[in-house]
Every structure is written in C-alpha cells, then in structure tokens.
Amino acid sequence: MKTVLITGAAGDVGTHLRRELAAKYRIRASDLRDLKEKFKGQQFMRADISDFKAALRITKGVDAVVHLGGYSVEGPWEGILSANIIGCYNVFEAARRNGVKRILFPTSNHAVGFYRRDQTIDHRVTVKPDSRYGVSKVFGEALGSLYADKYGMQVFCMRIGNVNPKPIDKRRLSIWFSPRDLAQLVSIGIEHPDIRFEIVYGISGNQRAWYDNANAFRLGYRPQDDSEVFAAEVLARETPGEPVAEKFQGGVFCVAEEVPNPAPLPKAAARSTSPRRGAARARARLRPRRRR
Ligand code: 15L
C-alpha cells in the first residue's frame, strides 16, 4: 500500500479526500490546524509549510504528496505569499530532497478565471488568473513544470472547480467536483505510470462545464457525477449577480479583494458567499472599480 501525504488535510477538500481514500492508501495527514474529522489508521503530523524544516519532516518517506495546503480563496497578499508561494516552494523542494517523485498539485479554476463563461477552454490555454490567489496557483503550476523538467519529478496539476457534496449555485453547476470524482482523479494522479507534467480540470462530468477536459479523459478519468441533476433546485434559488462576476468563469474572484470560503454546504455559509452578496462586499472594497 502506498503512503500518501495530504497537506491541508483539515480543510473541506482534504477531509473529503481522506474519507474517500481511507481504504486505498496509507494516509499521512498534515495541517496547521487540528483535524475536524479523523479516520482510522491515518497518521497526523502538524506542520506549518512556510517553515522549510517542517516541510522536510512531513515529506519524508512518502510515495506521493497531494499538496492541498495553503490559502484557499482570495485574500491578503501576506497570507497568500507565505502559504501559497513560500509554502508551495517548500513542499516541492522538500519532496525533491526526500526523493519523493510524485506530486499532485491542486491548482484552481481561478488560474484561468478571466475566461468568459461563453468560452470553452482546455488545459493548453494561456493562464488568466482572476485574483492574487489565482496568481499563486499559476505559480504552483509553473513550479511543477520546473520540477518536472529539471528534476524529473512527476507532477499532476488539477485545476479544481468546487468540491462539495452538491453544487451550491449557478456558477458551481459548471465547475462542481463531487468527492467521489475527486477521489478518482487523485487516484489517477497517484497511480498513472506515464505522468511527467500534466494539467487537467478537477470537475465532475458536468453538462454545463466550461472546460474541455480531454487531457483527464486521455489519462482514464471517467467521472460518475454530473451537476445537471441538481440544476433545477440550484437555479430556483439563484438571484442575478454583479455583471463582471457573472461574465467571467471566476465569478466574484474577478472583482473582490477578499472572498470567504464557500464550504461547508449549504445553510448560512452557502448564502453568505452567493455571487450577489460577495460582489456587493467587493464593490465596497474595490479601488478603483474595474470596468470590462
Ligand atoms: C477555489 O479555488 C477555492 O479553493 C474554493 O474555496 C472555491 O472558492 C472554489 O475555488 C470556487 O471557485 O468555487
């Protein structure tokens, strides 16, 4: 059985993944915070990845790293710099020094969030980040490319949409990623024999997808879920959003200086992160307002 390090293991995505992969891999879970949910047999190592020694400690003796750790939404530059730029570098470099060949990097739809919603994009498009957070994900993709070309590491970048048991709004109908499809794609990233450097989209088989996910399908990904089964329910509660946020795939990340994490679902958190409310907050913060 392979040993897989999951950084950011206490977060929502990390928790879904640990639950889904519990029987398949020996999981080493790492985070700054305590784990909200624990699964039998999973080792926990507390670490702050912005500290290189800590990154060295957690990457020792594993077969693969799923590097979820970091700042997961748009926010202040200092937080993104330390967690997503310095922390990401530390994890790649520590893995290399520890002889870990395979790294799965969950990048984000926000690396390409300034593509319009009427466009279909594949894994080869020029990046168009929609936020400082999106830029940090582009940094991680570029770092992965460097470590693949220069050091022969095997790097699997998943531009993740939104992982949730159900899609939470209209935008997420296009980028929804069910926990079991996440687990399938991550397993491909861990197991596929021919990974050198790949970019795929981390979404379910959504009819409303904005992505041509041919690269994931080529590697064997066969999503089991499609957001369409939730479409009527989701659209019934949707209200018109801010025009710039509505025009681009990245939604409110395209206008806001800060975006709260939309998970967990549904209740208050889902309501408080609707594009309309997020955009209203964003309008108040924007200096100067960007027009497109
Ligand atoms: C992301 O990249 C975030 O990590 C996640 O919290 C969501 O905001 C998601 O994008 C999204 O676009 O819904």
Tab-separated table of C-alpha atoms and ligand atoms in Angstrom, residues 72-73 108-110 133 161-162 171-172 175 253 261-262, ligand 1:
chain	number	residue	atom	x	y	z
A	72	SER	CA	-7.772	28.576	-0.488
A	73	VAL	CA	-9.533	31.786	-1.528
A	108	SER	CA	-7.661	26.052	-9.261
A	109	ASN	CA	-10.231	27.230	-11.763
A	110	HIS	CA	-9.039	30.690	-10.630
A	133	TYR	CA	-4.951	33.606	-5.175
A	161	GLY	CA	-13.554	23.700	-9.533
A	162	ASN	CA	-15.602	23.475	-6.349
A	171	ARG	CA	-21.515	29.101	-11.368
A	172	ARG	CA	-20.725	25.932	-9.472
A	175	ILE	CA	-17.317	23.626	-12.022
A	253	PHE	CA	-12.996	36.342	-7.564
A	261	ASN	CA	-14.639	30.130	1.656
A	262	PRO	CA	-17.982	28.841	0.346
B	1	15L	C1	-11.240	27.621	-5.208
B	1	15L	O1	-10.188	27.544	-5.781
B	1	15L	C2	-11.337	27.621	-3.735
B	1	15L	O2	-10.297	26.888	-3.130
B	1	15L	C3	-12.662	27.151	-3.217
B	1	15L	O3	-12.758	27.501	-1.869
B	1	15L	C4	-13.812	27.754	-4.018
B	1	15L	O4	-13.872	29.128	-3.775
B	1	15L	C5	-13.632	27.451	-5.475
B	1	15L	O5	-12.376	27.863	-5.934
B	1	15L	C6	-14.715	28.079	-6.360
B	1	15L	O6	-14.379	28.715	-7.346
B	1	15L	O7	-15.855	27.860	-6.046
